PDB file of C-alpha atoms in Angstrom:
ATOM      1  CA  MET A 226     -51.429   3.659 -29.206  1.00 67.00           C
ATOM      2  CA  ASP A 227     -51.367   3.015 -32.949  1.00 74.00           C
ATOM      3  CA  ASN A 228     -49.371   6.205 -33.482  1.00 80.00           C
ATOM      4  CA  TYR A 229     -46.727   5.065 -30.975  1.00 84.00           C
ATOM      5  CA  LEU A 230     -46.589   1.626 -32.605  1.00 85.00           C
ATOM      6  CA  ASN A 231     -46.258   3.042 -36.116  1.00 88.00           C
ATOM      7  CA  GLY A 232     -43.599   5.468 -34.870  1.00 90.00           C
ATOM      8  CA  ILE A 233     -41.540   2.553 -33.501  1.00 91.00           C
ATOM      9  CA  LEU A 234     -41.981   0.600 -36.728  1.00 91.00           C
ATOM     10  CA  VAL A 235     -40.876   3.579 -38.841  1.00 93.00           C
ATOM     11  CA  ILE A 236     -37.661   3.712 -36.782  1.00 94.00           C
ATOM     12  CA  VAL A 237     -37.233  -0.035 -37.417  1.00 93.00           C
ATOM     13  CA  LEU A 238     -37.524   0.645 -41.173  1.00 94.00           C
ATOM     14  CA  VAL A 239     -34.940   3.444 -40.940  1.00 94.00           C
ATOM     15  CA  LEU A 240     -32.571   1.090 -39.078  1.00 93.00           C
ATOM     16  CA  ASN A 241     -33.033  -1.401 -41.928  1.00 93.00           C
ATOM     17  CA  LEU A 242     -31.790   1.200 -44.412  1.00 93.00           C
ATOM     18  CA  LEU A 243     -28.924   2.159 -42.067  1.00 92.00           C
ATOM     19  CA  SER A 244     -27.825  -1.496 -41.939  1.00 90.00           C
ATOM     20  CA  LEU A 245     -27.820  -1.610 -45.737  1.00 90.00           C
ATOM     21  CA  GLY A 246     -26.002   1.697 -46.149  1.00 88.00           C
ATOM     22  CA  THR A 247     -22.943   1.309 -43.939  1.00 86.00           C
ATOM     23  CA  SER A 248     -19.780  -0.709 -44.361  1.00 83.00           C
ATOM     24  CA  ARG A 249     -18.802  -0.480 -40.683  1.00 87.00           C
ATOM     25  CA  ILE A 250     -19.726  -3.806 -39.112  1.00 85.00           C
ATOM     26  CA  ASN A 251     -19.791  -2.297 -35.617  1.00 86.00           C
ATOM     27  CA  THR A 252     -22.408   0.233 -36.788  1.00 89.00           C
ATOM     28  CA  ILE A 253     -24.534  -2.542 -38.287  1.00 90.00           C
ATOM     29  CA  ILE A 254     -24.401  -4.442 -34.994  1.00 89.00           C
ATOM     30  CA  LYS A 255     -25.450  -1.309 -33.087  1.00 91.00           C
ATOM     31  CA  ALA A 256     -28.340  -0.753 -35.516  1.00 91.00           C
ATOM     32  CA  VAL A 257     -29.533  -4.341 -35.081  1.00 89.00           C
ATOM     33  CA  SER A 258     -29.162  -4.019 -31.303  1.00 90.00           C
ATOM     34  CA  ALA A 259     -31.357  -0.899 -31.302  1.00 92.00           C
ATOM     35  CA  GLN A 260     -33.823  -2.681 -33.575  1.00 90.00           C
ATOM     36  CA  GLY A 261     -33.972  -5.646 -31.192  1.00 86.00           C
ATOM     37  CA  ALA A 262     -34.619  -3.395 -28.188  1.00 90.00           C
ATOM     38  CA  LEU A 263     -37.408  -1.592 -30.076  1.00 90.00           C
ATOM     39  CA  LEU A 264     -38.998  -4.903 -31.047  1.00 87.00           C
ATOM     40  CA  GLY A 265     -39.056  -5.840 -27.367  1.00 85.00           C
ATOM     41  CA  ILE A 266     -41.166  -2.744 -26.650  1.00 86.00           C
ATOM     42  CA  ILE A 267     -43.784  -3.597 -29.292  1.00 84.00           C
ATOM     43  CA  PRO A 268     -45.780  -6.095 -27.143  1.00 81.00           C
ATOM     44  CA  PHE A 269     -46.331  -3.337 -24.559  1.00 81.00           C
ATOM     45  CA  VAL A 270     -47.778  -1.078 -27.280  1.00 80.00           C
ATOM     46  CA  VAL A 271     -49.721  -3.643 -29.323  1.00 75.00           C
ATOM     47  CA  HIS A 272     -51.644  -5.165 -26.443  1.00 70.00           C
ATOM     48  CA  GLN A 273     -53.554  -2.848 -24.109  1.00 67.00           C
ATOM     49  CA  HIS A 274     -54.191  -5.706 -21.660  1.00 70.00           C
ATOM     50  CA  LEU A 275     -50.839  -7.374 -21.288  1.00 69.00           C
ATOM     51  CA  THR A 276     -50.713 -11.028 -20.412  1.00 74.00           C
ATOM     52  CA  LEU A 277     -47.843 -12.798 -18.646  1.00 75.00           C
ATOM     53  CA  PRO A 278     -46.688 -14.524 -21.877  1.00 71.00           C
ATOM     54  CA  ALA A 279     -46.531 -11.197 -23.709  1.00 74.00           C
ATOM     55  CA  VAL A 280     -44.488  -9.595 -20.900  1.00 81.00           C
ATOM     56  CA  LEU A 281     -42.060 -12.528 -20.742  1.00 80.00           C
ATOM     57  CA  VAL A 282     -41.566 -12.522 -24.524  1.00 77.00           C
ATOM     58  CA  ALA A 283     -40.940  -8.763 -24.462  1.00 82.00           C
ATOM     59  CA  VAL A 284     -38.371  -8.987 -21.646  1.00 86.00           C
ATOM     60  CA  MET A 285     -36.608 -11.932 -23.293  1.00 83.00           C
ATOM     61  CA  ALA A 286     -36.539 -10.128 -26.648  1.00 83.00           C
ATOM     62  CA  ILE A 287     -35.000  -6.973 -25.147  1.00 87.00           C
ATOM     63  CA  ALA A 288     -32.424  -8.992 -23.182  1.00 87.00           C
ATOM     64  CA  LEU A 289     -31.396 -11.300 -26.032  1.00 85.00           C
ATOM     65  CA  LYS A 290     -31.873  -9.193 -29.189  1.00 84.00           C
ATOM     66  CA  GLY A 291     -30.931  -5.848 -27.659  1.00 86.00           C
ATOM     67  CA  ILE A 292     -28.091  -6.794 -25.299  1.00 88.00           C
ATOM     68  CA  VAL A 293     -26.761 -10.378 -25.157  1.00 87.00           C
ATOM     69  CA  ILE A 294     -26.543 -11.266 -28.869  1.00 85.00           C
ATOM     70  CA  PRO A 295     -25.005  -7.889 -29.907  1.00 87.00           C
ATOM     71  CA  LEU A 296     -22.385  -8.287 -27.140  1.00 88.00           C
ATOM     72  CA  ILE A 297     -21.496 -11.749 -28.486  1.00 84.00           C
ATOM     73  CA  MET A 298     -21.112 -10.324 -32.005  1.00 83.00           C
ATOM     74  CA  VAL A 299     -19.004  -7.373 -30.781  1.00 85.00           C
ATOM     75  CA  HIS A 300     -16.739  -9.833 -28.964  1.00 83.00           C
ATOM     76  CA  ALA A 301     -16.380 -11.894 -32.158  1.00 80.00           C
ATOM     77  CA  LEU A 302     -15.638  -8.685 -34.095  1.00 80.00           C
ATOM     78  CA  ARG A 303     -12.857  -7.735 -31.673  1.00 81.00           C
ATOM     79  CA  GLU A 304     -11.371 -11.219 -31.832  1.00 78.00           C
ATOM     80  CA  ALA A 305     -11.309 -11.015 -35.641  1.00 73.00           C
ATOM     81  CA  GLN A 306      -9.857  -7.466 -35.566  1.00 73.00           C
ATOM     82  CA  ILE A 307     -11.899  -6.293 -38.544  1.00 71.00           C
ATOM     83  CA  LYS A 308     -13.933  -3.126 -38.864  1.00 67.00           C
ATOM     84  CA  ARG A 309     -15.424  -2.899 -42.341  1.00 70.00           C
ATOM     85  CA  GLU A 310     -17.249  -4.979 -44.903  1.00 64.00           C
ATOM     86  CA  ILE A 311     -15.049  -4.696 -47.998  1.00 62.00           C
ATOM     87  CA  GLU A 312     -16.345  -5.055 -51.536  1.00 70.00           C
ATOM     88  CA  PRO A 313     -19.957  -6.181 -50.991  1.00 74.00           C
ATOM     89  CA  MET A 314     -21.583  -7.858 -53.981  1.00 79.00           C
ATOM     90  CA  ILE A 315     -23.820  -4.784 -54.390  1.00 82.00           C
ATOM     91  CA  GLY A 316     -22.588  -1.279 -53.518  1.00 83.00           C
ATOM     92  CA  LEU A 317     -23.905   0.559 -50.481  1.00 86.00           C
ATOM     93  CA  LEU A 318     -26.045   3.074 -52.410  1.00 89.00           C
ATOM     94  CA  PRO A 319     -27.667   0.414 -54.620  1.00 90.00           C
ATOM     95  CA  SER A 320     -28.289  -1.604 -51.446  1.00 90.00           C
ATOM     96  CA  ILE A 321     -30.157   1.339 -49.894  1.00 92.00           C
ATOM     97  CA  ILE A 322     -32.188   1.808 -53.091  1.00 93.00           C
ATOM     98  CA  LEU A 323     -32.979  -1.919 -53.157  1.00 93.00           C
ATOM     99  CA  GLY A 324     -34.074  -1.723 -49.517  1.00 92.00           C
ATOM    100  CA  ALA A 325     -36.262   1.312 -50.243  1.00 94.00           C
ATOM    101  CA  VAL A 326     -37.882  -0.491 -53.195  1.00 95.00           C
ATOM    102  CA  ALA A 327     -38.494  -3.543 -50.978  1.00 93.00           C
ATOM    103  CA  THR A 328     -40.089  -1.301 -48.352  1.00 93.00           C
ATOM    104  CA  ALA A 329     -42.373   0.339 -50.924  1.00 94.00           C
ATOM    105  CA  PHE A 330     -43.336  -3.074 -52.297  1.00 93.00           C
ATOM    106  CA  SER A 331     -44.078  -4.306 -48.762  1.00 92.00           C
ATOM    107  CA  LEU A 332     -46.370  -1.336 -48.100  1.00 91.00           C
ATOM    108  CA  LEU A 333     -48.271  -1.916 -51.355  1.00 92.00           C
ATOM    109  CA  PHE A 334     -48.465  -5.683 -50.850  1.00 91.00           C
ATOM    110  CA  ALA A 335     -49.653  -5.397 -47.236  1.00 87.00           C
ATOM    111  CA  SER A 336     -52.390  -2.938 -48.272  1.00 86.00           C
ATOM    112  CA  GLN A 337     -53.876  -5.673 -50.487  1.00 86.00           C
ATOM    113  CA  LEU A 338     -53.970  -8.333 -47.744  1.00 82.00           C
ATOM    114  CA  PRO A 339     -57.265  -9.130 -45.958  1.00 81.00           C
ATOM    115  CA  LEU A 340     -56.068  -8.188 -42.458  1.00 75.00           C
ATOM    116  CA  ALA A 341     -58.134  -8.479 -39.295  1.00 76.00           C
ATOM    117  CA  SER A 342     -59.881  -5.225 -38.408  1.00 74.00           C
ATOM    118  CA  GLN A 343     -57.647  -4.595 -35.349  1.00 71.00           C
ATOM    119  CA  HIS A 344     -54.516  -4.704 -37.538  1.00 71.00           C
ATOM    120  CA  VAL A 345     -55.743  -2.359 -40.276  1.00 73.00           C
ATOM    121  CA  GLY A 346     -53.837   0.940 -40.240  1.00 74.00           C
ATOM    122  CA  LYS A 347     -50.850  -0.551 -38.402  1.00 81.00           C
ATOM    123  CA  LEU A 348     -47.442  -1.039 -40.025  1.00 87.00           C
ATOM    124  CA  LEU A 349     -46.777  -4.459 -38.480  1.00 88.00           C
ATOM    125  CA  VAL A 350     -47.194  -6.489 -41.673  1.00 90.00           C
ATOM    126  CA  PRO A 351     -45.325  -4.183 -44.114  1.00 91.00           C
ATOM    127  CA  THR A 352     -42.502  -3.671 -41.598  1.00 93.00           C
ATOM    128  CA  SER A 353     -42.279  -7.430 -41.101  1.00 92.00           C
ATOM    129  CA  ILE A 354     -42.017  -8.089 -44.846  1.00 93.00           C
ATOM    130  CA  ALA A 355     -39.561  -5.219 -45.430  1.00 94.00           C
ATOM    131  CA  THR A 356     -37.338  -6.394 -42.557  1.00 93.00           C
ATOM    132  CA  VAL A 357     -37.282  -9.963 -43.911  1.00 93.00           C
ATOM    133  CA  PHE A 358     -36.268  -8.560 -47.336  1.00 93.00           C
ATOM    134  CA  THR A 359     -33.537  -6.456 -45.687  1.00 93.00           C
ATOM    135  CA  GLY A 360     -32.107  -9.457 -43.850  1.00 91.00           C
ATOM    136  CA  PHE A 361     -32.177 -11.471 -47.058  1.00 91.00           C
ATOM    137  CA  ILE A 362     -30.363  -8.697 -48.976  1.00 92.00           C
ATOM    138  CA  ILE A 363     -27.621  -8.526 -46.320  1.00 90.00           C
ATOM    139  CA  LEU A 364     -27.277 -12.309 -46.311  1.00 87.00           C
ATOM    140  CA  ILE A 365     -26.738 -12.651 -50.052  1.00 88.00           C
ATOM    141  CA  THR A 366     -24.748  -9.469 -50.791  1.00 87.00           C
ATOM    142  CA  ARG A 367     -22.153  -9.404 -47.992  1.00 85.00           C
ATOM    143  CA  TYR A 368     -19.128 -11.653 -47.822  1.00 80.00           C
ATOM    144  CA  LYS A 369     -17.972 -11.291 -44.212  1.00 78.00           C
ATOM    145  CA  ALA A 370     -19.286 -14.152 -42.097  1.00 77.00           C
ATOM    146  CA  LEU A 371     -20.153 -11.845 -39.206  1.00 79.00           C
ATOM    147  CA  THR A 372     -22.164  -9.517 -41.457  1.00 83.00           C
ATOM    148  CA  GLN A 373     -24.095 -12.520 -42.708  1.00 82.00           C
ATOM    149  CA  VAL A 374     -24.883 -13.377 -39.083  1.00 83.00           C
ATOM    150  CA  VAL A 375     -26.324  -9.869 -38.739  1.00 86.00           C
ATOM    151  CA  GLY A 376     -28.401 -10.490 -41.877  1.00 87.00           C
ATOM    152  CA  TYR A 377     -29.780 -13.653 -40.330  1.00 85.00           C
ATOM    153  CA  LEU A 378     -30.650 -11.718 -37.166  1.00 87.00           C
ATOM    154  CA  VAL A 379     -32.426  -8.968 -39.159  1.00 90.00           C
ATOM    155  CA  LEU A 380     -34.368 -11.615 -41.074  1.00 88.00           C
ATOM    156  CA  GLU A 381     -35.451 -13.192 -37.786  1.00 86.00           C
ATOM    157  CA  ASN A 382     -36.497  -9.745 -36.515  1.00 88.00           C
ATOM    158  CA  GLY A 383     -38.920  -9.545 -39.448  1.00 89.00           C
ATOM    159  CA  ILE A 384     -40.443 -12.889 -38.479  1.00 87.00           C
ATOM    160  CA  TYR A 385     -40.658 -11.709 -34.856  1.00 86.00           C
ATOM    161  CA  ILE A 386     -42.621  -8.609 -35.921  1.00 87.00           C
ATOM    162  CA  PHE A 387     -45.091 -10.787 -37.809  1.00 85.00           C
ATOM    163  CA  GLY A 388     -45.416 -12.954 -34.702  1.00 81.00           C
ATOM    164  CA  MET A 389     -46.726  -9.905 -32.821  1.00 80.00           C
ATOM    165  CA  LEU A 390     -50.004 -10.403 -34.702  1.00 78.00           C
ATOM    166  CA  LEU A 391     -50.408 -13.813 -33.062  1.00 75.00           C
ATOM    167  CA  ILE A 392     -48.728 -13.418 -29.682  1.00 67.00           C
ATOM    168  CA  GLU A 393     -51.897 -13.880 -27.627  1.00 65.00           C
ATOM    169  CA  SER A 394     -52.895 -17.056 -29.454  1.00 66.00           C
ATOM    170  CA  MET A 395     -49.387 -18.543 -29.659  1.00 65.00           C
ATOM    171  CA  PRO A 396     -48.203 -20.685 -26.725  1.00 62.00           C
ATOM    172  CA  LEU A 397     -45.519 -19.031 -24.570  1.00 63.00           C
ATOM    173  CA  ILE A 398     -43.235 -22.030 -24.878  1.00 64.00           C
ATOM    174  CA  VAL A 399     -43.148 -21.601 -28.675  1.00 68.00           C
ATOM    175  CA  GLU A 400     -42.041 -17.949 -28.483  1.00 69.00           C
ATOM    176  CA  LEU A 401     -39.455 -18.610 -25.782  1.00 70.00           C
ATOM    177  CA  GLY A 402     -38.214 -21.661 -27.665  1.00 69.00           C
ATOM    178  CA  ALA A 403     -37.744 -19.571 -30.812  1.00 72.00           C
ATOM    179  CA  LEU A 404     -35.766 -16.935 -28.887  1.00 73.00           C
ATOM    180  CA  LEU A 405     -33.615 -19.622 -27.259  1.00 71.00           C
ATOM    181  CA  ASP A 406     -32.946 -21.218 -30.656  1.00 73.00           C
ATOM    182  CA  LEU A 407     -31.945 -17.812 -32.008  1.00 74.00           C
ATOM    183  CA  PHE A 408     -29.529 -17.237 -29.111  1.00 74.00           C
ATOM    184  CA  VAL A 409     -27.935 -20.680 -29.460  1.00 72.00           C
ATOM    185  CA  GLY A 410     -27.737 -20.292 -33.248  1.00 74.00           C
ATOM    186  CA  ILE A 411     -25.980 -16.903 -33.062  1.00 74.00           C
ATOM    187  CA  PHE A 412     -23.651 -18.164 -30.318  1.00 71.00           C
ATOM    188  CA  VAL A 413     -22.592 -21.195 -32.346  1.00 73.00           C
ATOM    189  CA  ILE A 414     -22.234 -19.191 -35.576  1.00 73.00           C
ATOM    190  CA  CYS A 415     -19.977 -16.642 -33.827  1.00 72.00           C
ATOM    191  CA  ILE A 416     -17.752 -19.497 -32.608  1.00 73.00           C
ATOM    192  CA  ILE A 417     -17.623 -20.865 -36.162  1.00 73.00           C
ATOM    193  CA  THR A 418     -16.734 -17.441 -37.598  1.00 72.00           C
ATOM    194  CA  ASN A 419     -13.846 -17.171 -35.139  1.00 71.00           C
ATOM    195  CA  HIS A 420     -12.550 -20.545 -36.323  1.00 71.00           C
ATOM    196  CA  ILE A 421     -12.924 -19.400 -39.950  1.00 71.00           C
ATOM    197  CA  ASN A 422     -10.913 -16.283 -39.097  1.00 71.00           C
ATOM    198  CA  GLN A 423      -8.178 -18.329 -37.396  1.00 70.00           C
ATOM    199  CA  ALA A 424      -7.959 -20.794 -40.304  1.00 69.00           C
ATOM    200  CA  PHE A 425      -7.994 -18.272 -43.173  1.00 68.00           C
ATOM    201  CA  SER A 426      -6.895 -15.038 -41.403  1.00 66.00           C
ATOM    202  CA  SER A 427     -10.104 -13.604 -42.825  1.00 67.00           C
ATOM    203  CA  MET A 428     -13.879 -13.781 -42.398  1.00 65.00           C
ATOM    204  CA  ASP A 429     -14.453 -13.704 -46.127  1.00 67.00           C
ATOM    205  CA  THR A 430     -16.797 -16.649 -46.802  1.00 67.00           C
ATOM    206  CA  ARG A 431     -15.586 -16.829 -50.436  1.00 67.00           C
ATOM    207  CA  ARG A 432     -12.400 -18.483 -49.135  1.00 65.00           C
ATOM    208  CA  LEU A 433     -14.436 -21.483 -48.021  1.00 65.00           C
ATOM    209  CA  VAL A 434     -14.546 -22.623 -51.657  1.00 64.00           C
ATOM    210  CA  THR A 435     -10.855 -23.525 -51.287  1.00 64.00           C
ATOM    211  CA  LEU A 436     -11.752 -26.247 -48.821  1.00 60.00           C
ATOM    212  CA  LYS A 437     -11.260 -29.745 -50.183  1.00 58.00           C
ATOM    213  CA  GLU A 438     -11.709 -33.203 -48.776  1.00 54.00           C
TER     214      GLU A 438
END
């Protein structure tokens, strides 16, 4: 099962680099949607004896991260009538290189951590750290509000992966509450981005500095 798990996590890492290396916002949303669906599969692979909480968290993750939230973002993208992220703070190629360096650092850092014996040899921890770094890079280097929402979602995906280490000891209500908070947060942010687009005819967050009391 470890090979299947590591295979899924390698695809998650590749999707991180794809998100960093494209300017098409629709492609980034599709990459994050695929990443969310893959993360929903992880509980079925990590735990040989699935419990009801693990199954519910997996189903909720696939439904929200893989389907519902991406559909909300695609709707917001259509309303804004934009397709590309223009002039990111860091170019696409340097972003990919930065993401690759973050991934290498995560692998080295995770290898030094005193992990429990059942987690040794799995890529859960390095993938979690690398995905958090990727979300952070997208958040601080992109100017379109919707792309920053995607960065927030990627960052949360990294935290979700780390949570897979603790899913059996974490109360179900905590996991479901976190997913519900994520859904509400993305929903509200997409509404706000639409209002930003209507007010400024753009989703460029740099224009918010023109706001005055």
